[in-house]
Amino acid sequence: QPTLADLNRRLSVGWVRFENMKWQMASPSPGVFRYYDTAGPWHVNNDAIFESYATQGVHVLPFLFQTPEYATTAPADVKKNRYGYPPRDPAGFAEFCFQTAARYGATKHPREALKTQDGRSGLGWISTFEIWNEPNLNAPEWGAWVGELPPYFELFRLAAEAVRRARVDLAEAWAA
């Protein structure tokens, strides 16, 4: 929450992990990205949260993961943990990672490379991203990644390349 940024700063917290940077919350439909009033059920205003922490000098580590319903490989009869299944096309997840890193990293990007309505990029609020998590915990009912490791590694490679393409290194920007 934005209101917790000052409290974290006063407690000398240097980093917080943000678990609500879920693909389905930032991209309610294919090719659509919203970060200021994300998809349900929580409608998180990522911009407000990240700006408040950056203003307080507290770094945020967003956890980029999960698959929206429109992109999942989960079989139709699976009712639990549908978001833990890999996407049909890993390039879609990589695009989510690029859009997120382009928005919150330090580098400005041309409007035509962005898929948000407001076209904001290079905000300089985030320097580091966590891509998915615990692919070894792959139980269909509760695993963070429901699938085999080779597809995870391919997804991870594409996502890491997308983040790198966005050039999100903020070390120099925050030192200035």
PDB file of N, CA, C and O in Angstrom, residues 134-167:
ATOM      1  N   GLU A 134       9.778 -20.484  -7.795  1.00  0.00           N
ATOM      2  CA  GLU A 134       9.699 -21.866  -7.354  1.00  0.00           C
ATOM      3  C   GLU A 134       9.114 -22.848  -8.389  1.00  0.00           C
ATOM      4  O   GLU A 134       8.105 -23.497  -8.141  1.00  0.00           O
ATOM      5  N   PRO A 135       9.763 -22.967  -9.546  1.00  0.00           N
ATOM      6  CA  PRO A 135       9.248 -23.899 -10.551  1.00  0.00           C
ATOM      7  C   PRO A 135       9.321 -25.353 -10.097  1.00  0.00           C
ATOM      8  O   PRO A 135       8.681 -26.215 -10.700  1.00  0.00           O
ATOM      9  N   ASN A 136      10.078 -25.616  -9.045  1.00  0.00           N
ATOM     10  CA  ASN A 136      10.156 -26.973  -8.505  1.00  0.00           C
ATOM     11  C   ASN A 136       8.919 -27.340  -7.691  1.00  0.00           C
ATOM     12  O   ASN A 136       8.673 -28.504  -7.430  1.00  0.00           O
ATOM     13  N   LEU A 137       8.136 -26.371  -7.282  1.00  0.00           N
ATOM     14  CA  LEU A 137       6.883 -26.637  -6.555  1.00  0.00           C
ATOM     15  C   LEU A 137       5.768 -26.676  -7.589  1.00  0.00           C
ATOM     16  O   LEU A 137       5.089 -25.691  -7.836  1.00  0.00           O
ATOM     17  N   ASN A 138       5.584 -27.834  -8.226  1.00  0.00           N
ATOM     18  CA  ASN A 138       4.699 -27.901  -9.381  1.00  0.00           C
ATOM     19  C   ASN A 138       3.475 -28.790  -9.193  1.00  0.00           C
ATOM     20  O   ASN A 138       2.941 -29.320 -10.154  1.00  0.00           O
ATOM     21  N   ALA A 139       3.016 -28.942  -7.971  1.00  0.00           N
ATOM     22  CA  ALA A 139       1.804 -29.725  -7.729  1.00  0.00           C
ATOM     23  C   ALA A 139       0.612 -29.022  -8.378  1.00  0.00           C
ATOM     24  O   ALA A 139       0.423 -27.819  -8.190  1.00  0.00           O
ATOM     25  N   PRO A 140      -0.185 -29.727  -9.154  1.00  0.00           N
ATOM     26  CA  PRO A 140      -1.297 -29.081  -9.856  1.00  0.00           C
ATOM     27  C   PRO A 140      -2.278 -28.322  -8.956  1.00  0.00           C
ATOM     28  O   PRO A 140      -2.827 -27.310  -9.362  1.00  0.00           O
ATOM     29  N   GLU A 141      -2.472 -28.773  -7.729  1.00  0.00           N
ATOM     30  CA  GLU A 141      -3.458 -28.137  -6.854  1.00  0.00           C
ATOM     31  C   GLU A 141      -2.952 -26.833  -6.230  1.00  0.00           C
ATOM     32  O   GLU A 141      -3.749 -25.987  -5.850  1.00  0.00           O
ATOM     33  N   TRP A 142      -1.629 -26.674  -6.079  1.00  0.00           N
ATOM     34  CA  TRP A 142      -1.143 -25.509  -5.342  1.00  0.00           C
ATOM     35  C   TRP A 142       0.200 -24.978  -5.828  1.00  0.00           C
ATOM     36  O   TRP A 142       0.666 -23.942  -5.354  1.00  0.00           O
ATOM     37  N   GLY A 143       0.854 -25.621  -6.760  1.00  0.00           N
ATOM     38  CA  GLY A 143       2.204 -25.230  -7.164  1.00  0.00           C
ATOM     39  C   GLY A 143       2.276 -23.860  -7.809  1.00  0.00           C
ATOM     40  O   GLY A 143       1.343 -23.413  -8.479  1.00  0.00           O
ATOM     41  N   ALA A 144       3.398 -23.199  -7.606  1.00  0.00           N
ATOM     42  CA  ALA A 144       3.617 -21.888  -8.230  1.00  0.00           C
ATOM     43  C   ALA A 144       3.753 -22.038  -9.740  1.00  0.00           C
ATOM     44  O   ALA A 144       3.407 -21.137 -10.495  1.00  0.00           O
ATOM     45  N   TRP A 145       4.273 -23.162 -10.188  1.00  0.00           N
ATOM     46  CA  TRP A 145       4.449 -23.467 -11.613  1.00  0.00           C
ATOM     47  C   TRP A 145       3.918 -24.872 -11.822  1.00  0.00           C
ATOM     48  O   TRP A 145       4.429 -25.829 -11.243  1.00  0.00           O
ATOM     49  N   VAL A 146       2.907 -25.038 -12.624  1.00  0.00           N
ATOM     50  CA  VAL A 146       2.335 -26.355 -12.868  1.00  0.00           C
ATOM     51  C   VAL A 146       2.818 -26.823 -14.233  1.00  0.00           C
ATOM     52  O   VAL A 146       2.251 -26.469 -15.265  1.00  0.00           O
ATOM     53  N   GLY A 147       3.905 -27.556 -14.213  1.00  0.00           N
ATOM     54  CA  GLY A 147       4.464 -28.044 -15.469  1.00  0.00           C
ATOM     55  C   GLY A 147       5.874 -28.551 -15.269  1.00  0.00           C
ATOM     56  O   GLY A 147       6.385 -28.601 -14.151  1.00  0.00           O
ATOM     57  N   GLU A 148       6.487 -28.909 -16.368  1.00  0.00           N
ATOM     58  CA  GLU A 148       7.854 -29.426 -16.360  1.00  0.00           C
ATOM     59  C   GLU A 148       8.845 -28.262 -16.352  1.00  0.00           C
ATOM     60  O   GLU A 148       8.500 -27.123 -16.671  1.00  0.00           O
ATOM     61  N   LEU A 149      10.092 -28.553 -16.002  1.00  0.00           N
ATOM     62  CA  LEU A 149      11.114 -27.510 -15.934  1.00  0.00           C
ATOM     63  C   LEU A 149      11.583 -26.981 -17.295  1.00  0.00           C
ATOM     64  O   LEU A 149      11.804 -25.771 -17.420  1.00  0.00           O
ATOM     65  N   PRO A 150      11.744 -27.791 -18.340  1.00  0.00           N
ATOM     66  CA  PRO A 150      12.205 -27.216 -19.615  1.00  0.00           C
ATOM     67  C   PRO A 150      11.331 -26.071 -20.135  1.00  0.00           C
ATOM     68  O   PRO A 150      11.862 -25.030 -20.533  1.00  0.00           O
ATOM     69  N   PRO A 151       9.997 -26.177 -20.099  1.00  0.00           N
ATOM     70  CA  PRO A 151       9.193 -25.022 -20.529  1.00  0.00           C
ATOM     71  C   PRO A 151       9.368 -23.804 -19.608  1.00  0.00           C
ATOM     72  O   PRO A 151       9.332 -22.663 -20.064  1.00  0.00           O
ATOM     73  N   TYR A 152       9.588 -24.061 -18.328  1.00  0.00           N
ATOM     74  CA  TYR A 152       9.841 -22.943 -17.413  1.00  0.00           C
ATOM     75  C   TYR A 152      11.121 -22.209 -17.809  1.00  0.00           C
ATOM     76  O   TYR A 152      11.161 -20.986 -17.845  1.00  0.00           O
ATOM     77  N   PHE A 153      12.171 -22.971 -18.087  1.00  0.00           N
ATOM     78  CA  PHE A 153      13.444 -22.340 -18.440  1.00  0.00           C
ATOM     79  C   PHE A 153      13.320 -21.517 -19.722  1.00  0.00           C
ATOM     80  O   PHE A 153      13.915 -20.450 -19.841  1.00  0.00           O
ATOM     81  N   GLU A 154      12.541 -22.000 -20.669  1.00  0.00           N
ATOM     82  CA  GLU A 154      12.316 -21.225 -21.903  1.00  0.00           C
ATOM     83  C   GLU A 154      11.535 -19.948 -21.591  1.00  0.00           C
ATOM     84  O   GLU A 154      11.862 -18.876 -22.084  1.00  0.00           O
ATOM     85  N   LEU A 155      10.501 -20.068 -20.775  1.00  0.00           N
ATOM     86  CA  LEU A 155       9.722 -18.892 -20.374  1.00  0.00           C
ATOM     87  C   LEU A 155      10.619 -17.897 -19.638  1.00  0.00           C
ATOM     88  O   LEU A 155      10.582 -16.691 -19.917  1.00  0.00           O
ATOM     89  N   PHE A 156      11.437 -18.399 -18.729  1.00  0.00           N
ATOM     90  CA  PHE A 156      12.343 -17.545 -17.970  1.00  0.00           C
ATOM     91  C   PHE A 156      13.320 -16.823 -18.902  1.00  0.00           C
ATOM     92  O   PHE A 156      13.565 -15.630 -18.764  1.00  0.00           O
ATOM     93  N   ARG A 157      13.892 -17.550 -19.860  1.00  0.00           N
ATOM     94  CA  ARG A 157      14.838 -16.937 -20.797  1.00  0.00           C
ATOM     95  C   ARG A 157      14.184 -15.801 -21.570  1.00  0.00           C
ATOM     96  O   ARG A 157      14.728 -14.692 -21.669  1.00  0.00           O
ATOM     97  N   LEU A 158      12.999 -16.047 -22.115  1.00  0.00           N
ATOM     98  CA  LEU A 158      12.304 -15.014 -22.884  1.00  0.00           C
ATOM     99  C   LEU A 158      11.958 -13.807 -22.013  1.00  0.00           C
ATOM    100  O   LEU A 158      12.090 -12.657 -22.440  1.00  0.00           O
ATOM    101  N   ALA A 159      11.516 -14.076 -20.794  1.00  0.00           N
ATOM    102  CA  ALA A 159      11.161 -12.983 -19.880  1.00  0.00           C
ATOM    103  C   ALA A 159      12.388 -12.175 -19.483  1.00  0.00           C
ATOM    104  O   ALA A 159      12.351 -10.937 -19.460  1.00  0.00           O
ATOM    105  N   ALA A 160      13.495 -12.857 -19.183  1.00  0.00           N
ATOM    106  CA  ALA A 160      14.728 -12.149 -18.817  1.00  0.00           C
ATOM    107  C   ALA A 160      15.237 -11.301 -19.977  1.00  0.00           C
ATOM    108  O   ALA A 160      15.677 -10.165 -19.781  1.00  0.00           O
ATOM    109  N   GLU A 161      15.160 -11.827 -21.182  1.00  0.00           N
ATOM    110  CA  GLU A 161      15.559 -11.046 -22.354  1.00  0.00           C
ATOM    111  C   GLU A 161      14.663  -9.816 -22.529  1.00  0.00           C
ATOM    112  O   GLU A 161      15.133  -8.744 -22.909  1.00  0.00           O
ATOM    113  N   ALA A 162      13.380  -9.969 -22.255  1.00  0.00           N
ATOM    114  CA  ALA A 162      12.443  -8.843 -22.385  1.00  0.00           C
ATOM    115  C   ALA A 162      12.751  -7.756 -21.356  1.00  0.00           C
ATOM    116  O   ALA A 162      12.751  -6.565 -21.686  1.00  0.00           O
ATOM    117  N   VAL A 163      13.029  -8.158 -20.123  1.00  0.00           N
ATOM    118  CA  VAL A 163      13.385  -7.187 -19.089  1.00  0.00           C
ATOM    119  C   VAL A 163      14.690  -6.497 -19.458  1.00  0.00           C
ATOM    120  O   VAL A 163      14.825  -5.281 -19.363  1.00  0.00           O
ATOM    121  N   ARG A 164      15.630  -7.268 -19.929  1.00  0.00           N
ATOM    122  CA  ARG A 164      16.919  -6.684 -20.334  1.00  0.00           C
ATOM    123  C   ARG A 164      16.730  -5.710 -21.497  1.00  0.00           C
ATOM    124  O   ARG A 164      17.361  -4.660 -21.544  1.00  0.00           O
ATOM    125  N   ARG A 165      15.873  -6.070 -22.439  1.00  0.00           N
ATOM    126  CA  ARG A 165      15.577  -5.191 -23.576  1.00  0.00           C
ATOM    127  C   ARG A 165      15.016  -3.854 -23.096  1.00  0.00           C
ATOM    128  O   ARG A 165      15.241  -2.813 -23.701  1.00  0.00           O
ATOM    129  N   ALA A 166      14.310  -3.894 -21.992  1.00  0.00           N
ATOM    130  CA  ALA A 166      13.763  -2.655 -21.430  1.00  0.00           C
ATOM    131  C   ALA A 166      14.830  -1.849 -20.688  1.00  0.00           C
ATOM    132  O   ALA A 166      14.579  -0.716 -20.310  1.00  0.00           O
ATOM    133  N   ARG A 167      16.011  -2.444 -20.458  1.00  0.00           N
ATOM    134  CA  ARG A 167      17.149  -1.798 -19.791  1.00  0.00           C
ATOM    135  C   ARG A 167      16.718  -1.101 -18.504  1.00  0.00           C
ATOM    136  O   ARG A 167      16.741   0.128 -18.408  1.00  0.00           O
TER     137      ARG A 167
END
